[in-house]
JSON list of C-alpha atoms and ligand atoms in Angstrom, two decimals:
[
{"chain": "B", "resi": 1, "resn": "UNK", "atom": "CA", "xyz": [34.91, 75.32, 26.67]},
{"chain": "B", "resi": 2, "resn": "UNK", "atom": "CA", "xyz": [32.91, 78.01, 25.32]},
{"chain": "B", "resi": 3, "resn": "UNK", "atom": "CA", "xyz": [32.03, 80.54, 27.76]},
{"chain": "B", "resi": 4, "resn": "UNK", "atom": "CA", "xyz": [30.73, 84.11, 27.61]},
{"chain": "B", "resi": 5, "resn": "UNK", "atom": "CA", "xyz": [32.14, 87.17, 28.77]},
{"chain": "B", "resi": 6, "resn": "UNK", "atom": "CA", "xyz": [31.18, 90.82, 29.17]},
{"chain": "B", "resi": 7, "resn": "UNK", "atom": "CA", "xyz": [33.04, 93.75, 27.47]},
{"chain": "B", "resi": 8, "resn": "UNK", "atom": "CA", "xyz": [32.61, 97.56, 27.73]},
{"chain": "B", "resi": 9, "resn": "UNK", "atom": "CA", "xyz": [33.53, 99.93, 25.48]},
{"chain": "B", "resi": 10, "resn": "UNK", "atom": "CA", "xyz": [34.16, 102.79, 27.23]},
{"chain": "B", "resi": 11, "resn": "UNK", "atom": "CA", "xyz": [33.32, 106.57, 27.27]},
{"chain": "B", "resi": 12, "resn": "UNK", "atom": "CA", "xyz": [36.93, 107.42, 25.98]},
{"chain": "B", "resi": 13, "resn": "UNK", "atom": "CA", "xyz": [36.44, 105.12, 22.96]},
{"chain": "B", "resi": 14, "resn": "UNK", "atom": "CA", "xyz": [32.89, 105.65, 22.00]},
{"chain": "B", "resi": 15, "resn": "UNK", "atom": "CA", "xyz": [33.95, 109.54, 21.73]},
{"chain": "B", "resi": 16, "resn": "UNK", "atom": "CA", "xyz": [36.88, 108.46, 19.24]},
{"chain": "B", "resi": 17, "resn": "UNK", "atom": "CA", "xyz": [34.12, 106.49, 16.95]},
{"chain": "B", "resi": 18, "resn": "UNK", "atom": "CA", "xyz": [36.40, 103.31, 17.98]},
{"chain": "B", "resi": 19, "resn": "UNK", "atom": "CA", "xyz": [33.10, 100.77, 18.42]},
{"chain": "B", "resi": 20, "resn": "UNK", "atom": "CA", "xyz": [33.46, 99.25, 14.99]},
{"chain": "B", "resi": 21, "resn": "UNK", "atom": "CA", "xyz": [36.99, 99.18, 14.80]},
{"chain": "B", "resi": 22, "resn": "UNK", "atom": "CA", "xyz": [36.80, 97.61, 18.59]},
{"chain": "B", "resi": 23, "resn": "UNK", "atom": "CA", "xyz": [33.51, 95.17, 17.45]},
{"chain": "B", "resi": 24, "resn": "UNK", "atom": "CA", "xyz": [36.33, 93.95, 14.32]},
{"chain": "B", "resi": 25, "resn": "UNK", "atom": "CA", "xyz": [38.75, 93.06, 17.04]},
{"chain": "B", "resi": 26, "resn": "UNK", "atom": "CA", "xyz": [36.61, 90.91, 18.81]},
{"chain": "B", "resi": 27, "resn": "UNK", "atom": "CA", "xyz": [34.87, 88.93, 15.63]},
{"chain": "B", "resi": 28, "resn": "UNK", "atom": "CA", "xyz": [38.05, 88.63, 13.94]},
{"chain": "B", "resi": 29, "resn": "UNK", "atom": "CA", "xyz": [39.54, 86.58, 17.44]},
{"chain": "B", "resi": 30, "resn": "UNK", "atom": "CA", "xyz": [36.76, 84.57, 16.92]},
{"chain": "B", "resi": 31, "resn": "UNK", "atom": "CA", "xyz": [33.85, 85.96, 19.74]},
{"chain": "B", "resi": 32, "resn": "UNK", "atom": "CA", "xyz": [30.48, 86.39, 18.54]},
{"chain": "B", "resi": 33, "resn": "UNK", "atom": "CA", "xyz": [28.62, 89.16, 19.60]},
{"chain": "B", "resi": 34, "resn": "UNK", "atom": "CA", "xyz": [25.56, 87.94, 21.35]},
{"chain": "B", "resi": 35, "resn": "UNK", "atom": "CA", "xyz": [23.91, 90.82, 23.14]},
{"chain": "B", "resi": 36, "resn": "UNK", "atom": "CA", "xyz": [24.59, 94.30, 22.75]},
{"chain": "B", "resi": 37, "resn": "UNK", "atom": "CA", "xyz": [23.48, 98.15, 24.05]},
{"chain": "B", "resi": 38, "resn": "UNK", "atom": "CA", "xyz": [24.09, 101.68, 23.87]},
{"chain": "B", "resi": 39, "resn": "UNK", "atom": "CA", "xyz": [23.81, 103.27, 27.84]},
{"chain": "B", "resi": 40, "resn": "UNK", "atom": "CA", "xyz": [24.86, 105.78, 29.26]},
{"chain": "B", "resi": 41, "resn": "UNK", "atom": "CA", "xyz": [25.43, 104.86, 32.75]},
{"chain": "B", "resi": 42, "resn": "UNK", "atom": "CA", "xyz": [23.53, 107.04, 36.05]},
{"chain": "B", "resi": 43, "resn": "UNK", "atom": "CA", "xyz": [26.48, 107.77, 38.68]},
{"chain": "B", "resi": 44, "resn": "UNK", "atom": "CA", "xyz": [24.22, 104.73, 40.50]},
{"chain": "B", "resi": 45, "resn": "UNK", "atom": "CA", "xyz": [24.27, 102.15, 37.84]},
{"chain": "B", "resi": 46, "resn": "UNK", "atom": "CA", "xyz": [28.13, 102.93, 37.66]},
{"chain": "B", "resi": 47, "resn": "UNK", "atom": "CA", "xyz": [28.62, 102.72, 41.34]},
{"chain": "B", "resi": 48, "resn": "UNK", "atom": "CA", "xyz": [27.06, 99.54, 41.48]},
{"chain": "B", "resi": 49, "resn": "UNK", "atom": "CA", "xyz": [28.89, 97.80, 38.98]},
{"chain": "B", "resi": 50, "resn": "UNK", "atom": "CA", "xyz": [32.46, 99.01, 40.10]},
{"chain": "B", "resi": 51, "resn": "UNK", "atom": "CA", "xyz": [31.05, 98.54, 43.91]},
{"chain": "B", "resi": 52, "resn": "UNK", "atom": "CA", "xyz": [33.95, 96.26, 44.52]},
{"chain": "B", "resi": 53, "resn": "UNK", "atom": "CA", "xyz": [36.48, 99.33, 43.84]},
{"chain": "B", "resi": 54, "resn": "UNK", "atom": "CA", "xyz": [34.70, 101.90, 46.38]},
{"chain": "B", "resi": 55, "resn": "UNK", "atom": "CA", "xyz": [37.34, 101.93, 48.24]},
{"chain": "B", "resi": 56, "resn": "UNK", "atom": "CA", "xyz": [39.91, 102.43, 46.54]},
{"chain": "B", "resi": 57, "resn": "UNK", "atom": "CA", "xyz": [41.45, 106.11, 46.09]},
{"chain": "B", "resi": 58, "resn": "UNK", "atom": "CA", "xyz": [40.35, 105.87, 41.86]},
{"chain": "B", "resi": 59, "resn": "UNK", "atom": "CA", "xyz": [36.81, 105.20, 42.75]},
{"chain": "B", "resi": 60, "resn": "UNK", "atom": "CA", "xyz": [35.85, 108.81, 42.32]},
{"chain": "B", "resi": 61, "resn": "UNK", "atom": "CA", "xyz": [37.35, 109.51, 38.94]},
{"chain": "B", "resi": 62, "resn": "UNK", "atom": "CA", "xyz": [36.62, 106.20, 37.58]},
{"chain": "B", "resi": 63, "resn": "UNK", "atom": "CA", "xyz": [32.68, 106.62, 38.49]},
{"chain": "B", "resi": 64, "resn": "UNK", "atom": "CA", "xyz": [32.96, 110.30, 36.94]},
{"chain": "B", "resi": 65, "resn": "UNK", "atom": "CA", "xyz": [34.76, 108.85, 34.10]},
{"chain": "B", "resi": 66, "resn": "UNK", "atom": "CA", "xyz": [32.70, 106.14, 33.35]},
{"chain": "B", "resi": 67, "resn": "UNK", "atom": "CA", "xyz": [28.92, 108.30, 33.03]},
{"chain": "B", "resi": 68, "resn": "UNK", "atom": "CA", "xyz": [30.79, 111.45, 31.20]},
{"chain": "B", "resi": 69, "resn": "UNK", "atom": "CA", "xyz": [29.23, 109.90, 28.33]},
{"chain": "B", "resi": 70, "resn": "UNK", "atom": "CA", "xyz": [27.74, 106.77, 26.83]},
{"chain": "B", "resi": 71, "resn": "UNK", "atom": "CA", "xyz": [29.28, 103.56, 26.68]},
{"chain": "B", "resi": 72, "resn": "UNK", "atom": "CA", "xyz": [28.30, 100.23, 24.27]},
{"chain": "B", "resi": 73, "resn": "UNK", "atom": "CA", "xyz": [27.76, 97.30, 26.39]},
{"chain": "B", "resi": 74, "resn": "UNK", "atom": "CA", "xyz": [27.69, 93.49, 25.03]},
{"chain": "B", "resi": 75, "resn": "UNK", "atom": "CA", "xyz": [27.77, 90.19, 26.34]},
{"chain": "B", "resi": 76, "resn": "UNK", "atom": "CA", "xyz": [30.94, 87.96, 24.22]},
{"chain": "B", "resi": 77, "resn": "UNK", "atom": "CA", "xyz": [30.71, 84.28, 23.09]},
{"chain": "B", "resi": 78, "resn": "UNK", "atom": "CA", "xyz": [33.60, 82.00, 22.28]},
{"chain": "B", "resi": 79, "resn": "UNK", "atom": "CA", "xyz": [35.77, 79.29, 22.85]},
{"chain": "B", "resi": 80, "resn": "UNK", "atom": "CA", "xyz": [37.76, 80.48, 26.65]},
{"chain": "B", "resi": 81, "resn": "UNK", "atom": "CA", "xyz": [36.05, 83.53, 25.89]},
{"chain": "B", "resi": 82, "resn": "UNK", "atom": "CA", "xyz": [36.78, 85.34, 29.22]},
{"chain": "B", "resi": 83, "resn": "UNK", "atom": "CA", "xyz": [40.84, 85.20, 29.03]},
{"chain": "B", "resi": 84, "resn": "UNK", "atom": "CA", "xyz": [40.64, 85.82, 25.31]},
{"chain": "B", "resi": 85, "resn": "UNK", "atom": "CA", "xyz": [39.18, 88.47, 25.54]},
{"chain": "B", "resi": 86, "resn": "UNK", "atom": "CA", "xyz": [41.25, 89.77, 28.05]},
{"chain": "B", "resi": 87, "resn": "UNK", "atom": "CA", "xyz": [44.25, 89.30, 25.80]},
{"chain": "B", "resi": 88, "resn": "UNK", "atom": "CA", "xyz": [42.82, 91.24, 23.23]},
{"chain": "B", "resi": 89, "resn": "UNK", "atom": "CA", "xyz": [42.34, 94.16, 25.89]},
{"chain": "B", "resi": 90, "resn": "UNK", "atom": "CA", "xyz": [46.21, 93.90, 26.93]},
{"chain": "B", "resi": 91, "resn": "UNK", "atom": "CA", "xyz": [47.21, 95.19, 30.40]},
{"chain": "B", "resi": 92, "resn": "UNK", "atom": "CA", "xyz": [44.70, 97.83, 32.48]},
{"chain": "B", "resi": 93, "resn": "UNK", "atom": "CA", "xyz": [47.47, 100.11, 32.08]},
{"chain": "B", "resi": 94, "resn": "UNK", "atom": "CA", "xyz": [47.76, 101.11, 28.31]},
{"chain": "B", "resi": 95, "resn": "UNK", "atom": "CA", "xyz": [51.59, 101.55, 29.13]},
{"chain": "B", "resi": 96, "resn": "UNK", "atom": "CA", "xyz": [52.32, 98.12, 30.27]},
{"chain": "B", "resi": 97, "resn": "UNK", "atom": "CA", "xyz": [49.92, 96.77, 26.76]},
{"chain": "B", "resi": 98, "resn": "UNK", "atom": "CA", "xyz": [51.59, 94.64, 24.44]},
{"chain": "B", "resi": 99, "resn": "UNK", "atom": "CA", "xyz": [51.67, 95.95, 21.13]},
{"chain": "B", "resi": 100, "resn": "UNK", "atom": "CA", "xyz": [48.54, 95.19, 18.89]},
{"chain": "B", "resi": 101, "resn": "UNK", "atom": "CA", "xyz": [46.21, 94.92, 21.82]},
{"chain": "B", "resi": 102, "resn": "UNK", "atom": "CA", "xyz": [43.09, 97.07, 22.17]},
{"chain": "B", "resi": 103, "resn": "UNK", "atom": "CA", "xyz": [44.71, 99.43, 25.23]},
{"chain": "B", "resi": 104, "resn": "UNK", "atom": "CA", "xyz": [47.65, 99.45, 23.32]},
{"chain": "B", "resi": 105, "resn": "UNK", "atom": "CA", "xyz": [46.33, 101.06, 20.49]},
{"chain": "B", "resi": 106, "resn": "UNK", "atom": "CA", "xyz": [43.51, 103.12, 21.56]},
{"chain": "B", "resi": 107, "resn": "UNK", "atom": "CA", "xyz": [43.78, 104.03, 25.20]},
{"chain": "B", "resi": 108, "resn": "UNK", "atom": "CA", "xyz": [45.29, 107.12, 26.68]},
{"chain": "B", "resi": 109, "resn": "UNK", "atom": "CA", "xyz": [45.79, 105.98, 30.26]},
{"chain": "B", "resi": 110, "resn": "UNK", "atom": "CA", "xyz": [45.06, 103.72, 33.02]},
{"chain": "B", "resi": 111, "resn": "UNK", "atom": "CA", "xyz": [41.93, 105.83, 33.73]},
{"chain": "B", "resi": 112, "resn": "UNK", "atom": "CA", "xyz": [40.83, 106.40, 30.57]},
{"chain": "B", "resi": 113, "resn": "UNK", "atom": "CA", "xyz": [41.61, 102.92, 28.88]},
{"chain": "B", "resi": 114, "resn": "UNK", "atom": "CA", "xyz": [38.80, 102.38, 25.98]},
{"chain": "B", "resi": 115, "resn": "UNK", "atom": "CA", "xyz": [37.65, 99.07, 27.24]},
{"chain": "B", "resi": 116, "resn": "UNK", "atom": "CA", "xyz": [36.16, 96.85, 30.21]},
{"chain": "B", "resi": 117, "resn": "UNK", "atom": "CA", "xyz": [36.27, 93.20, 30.28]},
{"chain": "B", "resi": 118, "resn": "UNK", "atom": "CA", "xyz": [35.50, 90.31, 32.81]},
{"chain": "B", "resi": 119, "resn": "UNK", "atom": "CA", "xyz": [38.22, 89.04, 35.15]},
{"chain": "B", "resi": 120, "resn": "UNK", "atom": "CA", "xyz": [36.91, 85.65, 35.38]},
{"chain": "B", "resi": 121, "resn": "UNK", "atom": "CA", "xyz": [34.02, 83.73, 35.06]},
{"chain": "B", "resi": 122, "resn": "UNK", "atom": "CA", "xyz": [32.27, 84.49, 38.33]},
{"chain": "B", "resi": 123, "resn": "UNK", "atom": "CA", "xyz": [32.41, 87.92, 37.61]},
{"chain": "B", "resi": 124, "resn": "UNK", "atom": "CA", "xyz": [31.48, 87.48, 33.84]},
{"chain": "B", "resi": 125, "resn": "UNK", "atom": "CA", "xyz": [28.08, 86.09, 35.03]},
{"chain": "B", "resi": 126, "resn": "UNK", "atom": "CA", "xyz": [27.78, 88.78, 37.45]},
{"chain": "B", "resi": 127, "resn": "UNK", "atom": "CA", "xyz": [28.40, 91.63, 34.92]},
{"chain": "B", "resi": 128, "resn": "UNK", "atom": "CA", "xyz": [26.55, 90.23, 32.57]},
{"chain": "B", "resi": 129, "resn": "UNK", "atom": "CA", "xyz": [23.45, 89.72, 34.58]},
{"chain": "B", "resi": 130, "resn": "UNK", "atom": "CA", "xyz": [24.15, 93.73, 35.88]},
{"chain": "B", "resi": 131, "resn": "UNK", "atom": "CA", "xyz": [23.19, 94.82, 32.79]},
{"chain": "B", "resi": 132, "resn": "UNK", "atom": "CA", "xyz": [21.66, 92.28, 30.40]},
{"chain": "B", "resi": 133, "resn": "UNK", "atom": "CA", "xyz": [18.30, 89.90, 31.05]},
{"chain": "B", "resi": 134, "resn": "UNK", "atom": "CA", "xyz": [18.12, 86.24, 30.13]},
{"chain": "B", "resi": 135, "resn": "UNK", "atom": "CA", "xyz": [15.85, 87.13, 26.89]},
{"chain": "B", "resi": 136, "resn": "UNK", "atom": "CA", "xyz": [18.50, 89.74, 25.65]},
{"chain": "B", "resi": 137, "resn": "UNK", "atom": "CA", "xyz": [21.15, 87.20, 24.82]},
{"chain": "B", "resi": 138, "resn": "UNK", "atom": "CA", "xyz": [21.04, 85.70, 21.61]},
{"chain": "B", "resi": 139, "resn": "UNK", "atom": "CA", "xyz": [22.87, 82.16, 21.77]},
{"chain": "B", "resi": 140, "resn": "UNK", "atom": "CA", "xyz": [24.49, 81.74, 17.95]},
{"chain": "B", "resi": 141, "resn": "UNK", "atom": "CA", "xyz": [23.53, 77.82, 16.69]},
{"chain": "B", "resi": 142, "resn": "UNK", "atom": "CA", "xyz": [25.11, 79.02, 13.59]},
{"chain": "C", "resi": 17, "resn": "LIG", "atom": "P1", "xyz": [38.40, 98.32, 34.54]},
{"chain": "C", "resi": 17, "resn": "LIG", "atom": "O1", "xyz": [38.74, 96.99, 33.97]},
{"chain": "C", "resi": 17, "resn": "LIG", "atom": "O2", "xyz": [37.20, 98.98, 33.95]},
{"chain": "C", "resi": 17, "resn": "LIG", "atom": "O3", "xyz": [38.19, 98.18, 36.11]},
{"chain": "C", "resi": 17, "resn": "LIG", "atom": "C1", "xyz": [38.39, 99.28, 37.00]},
{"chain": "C", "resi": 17, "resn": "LIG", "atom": "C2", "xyz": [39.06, 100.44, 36.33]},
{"chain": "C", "resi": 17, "resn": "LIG", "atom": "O4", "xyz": [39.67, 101.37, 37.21]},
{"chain": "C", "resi": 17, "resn": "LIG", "atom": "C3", "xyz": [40.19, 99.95, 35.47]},
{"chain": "C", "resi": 17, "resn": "LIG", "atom": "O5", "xyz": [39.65, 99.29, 34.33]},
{"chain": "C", "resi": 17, "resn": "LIG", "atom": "C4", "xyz": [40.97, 101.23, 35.22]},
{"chain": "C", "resi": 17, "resn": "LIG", "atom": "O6", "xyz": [40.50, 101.95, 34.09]},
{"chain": "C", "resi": 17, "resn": "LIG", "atom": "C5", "xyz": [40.67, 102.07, 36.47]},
{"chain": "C", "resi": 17, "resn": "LIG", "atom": "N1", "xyz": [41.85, 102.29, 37.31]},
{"chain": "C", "resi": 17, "resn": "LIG", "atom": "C6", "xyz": [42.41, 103.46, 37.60]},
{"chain": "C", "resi": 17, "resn": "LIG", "atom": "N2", "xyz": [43.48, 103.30, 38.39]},
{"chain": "C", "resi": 17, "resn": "LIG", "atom": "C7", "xyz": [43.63, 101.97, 38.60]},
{"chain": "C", "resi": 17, "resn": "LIG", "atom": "C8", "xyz": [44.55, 101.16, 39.33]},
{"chain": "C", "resi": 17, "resn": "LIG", "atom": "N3", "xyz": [45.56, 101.70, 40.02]},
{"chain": "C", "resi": 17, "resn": "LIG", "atom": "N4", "xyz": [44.37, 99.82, 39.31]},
{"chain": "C", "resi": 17, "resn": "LIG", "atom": "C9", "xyz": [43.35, 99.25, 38.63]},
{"chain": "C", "resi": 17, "resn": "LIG", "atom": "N5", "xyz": [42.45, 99.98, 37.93]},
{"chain": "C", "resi": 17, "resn": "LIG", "atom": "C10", "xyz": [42.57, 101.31, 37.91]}
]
């Protein structure tokens, strides 16, 4: 079914001028790009959206990671979009990636690891609505 998913491209990344390269990767696996922001995220806003992590002993540096500078934000459309995209991702931990996969290529640890993307579709809906109103997404009819 087609389903949408929501990706971050993280602080990490954005720094090594990766968002076109990483934008190629997703419209060459066939997801359109239907909504789409620069932010760079207040401690709050990236407390929020990791809220389900506060407890774990990361939280800290992930939260300080994630608003030491801007990030691009966008909302993916495809065919099983939210498990494709996490196989273009590859494993949270850029050690455990397969080869060819985003974290493979362009992350530098399981910290810093270029890119975000919905578990499943519950959460897709949720992270998508975190950041992204109903008139920002741009359904593609062609
Ligand atoms: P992300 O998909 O953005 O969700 C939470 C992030 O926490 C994760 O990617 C990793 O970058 C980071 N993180 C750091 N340590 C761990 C860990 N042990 N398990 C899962 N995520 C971790």
């Amino acid at each position: 079914a087609i389903e949408r998913t929501f990706s971050i491209i993280k602080p990490d990344a954005v720094a090594k001028n990766l968002i076109g390269a990483i934008y190629h990767r997703f419209e060459t696996a066939g997801l359109k790009i239907v909504a789409a922001k620069m932010v760079h995220l207040s401690q709050e806003q990236a407390e929020g959206f990791y809220a389900e992590h506060s407890e774990r002993p990361f939280f800290k540096a992930l939260v300080s990671f994630m608003t030491s500078g801007p990030v691009m934000v966008q909302v993916l459309e495809g065919e099983n979009a939210v498990l494709r995209h996490r196989e273009i991702m590859g494993a949270t931990n850029p050690a455990d990636a397969l080869a060819g996969t985003l974290r493979a290529d362009y992350a530098d640890s399981i910290d810093e690891n270029a890119v975000h993307g919905s578990d499943a579709a519950a959460s897709a809906a949720r992270e998508i609505a975190y950041f992204f109103s109903d008139e920002e997404l741009c359904p593609r009819t062609r």
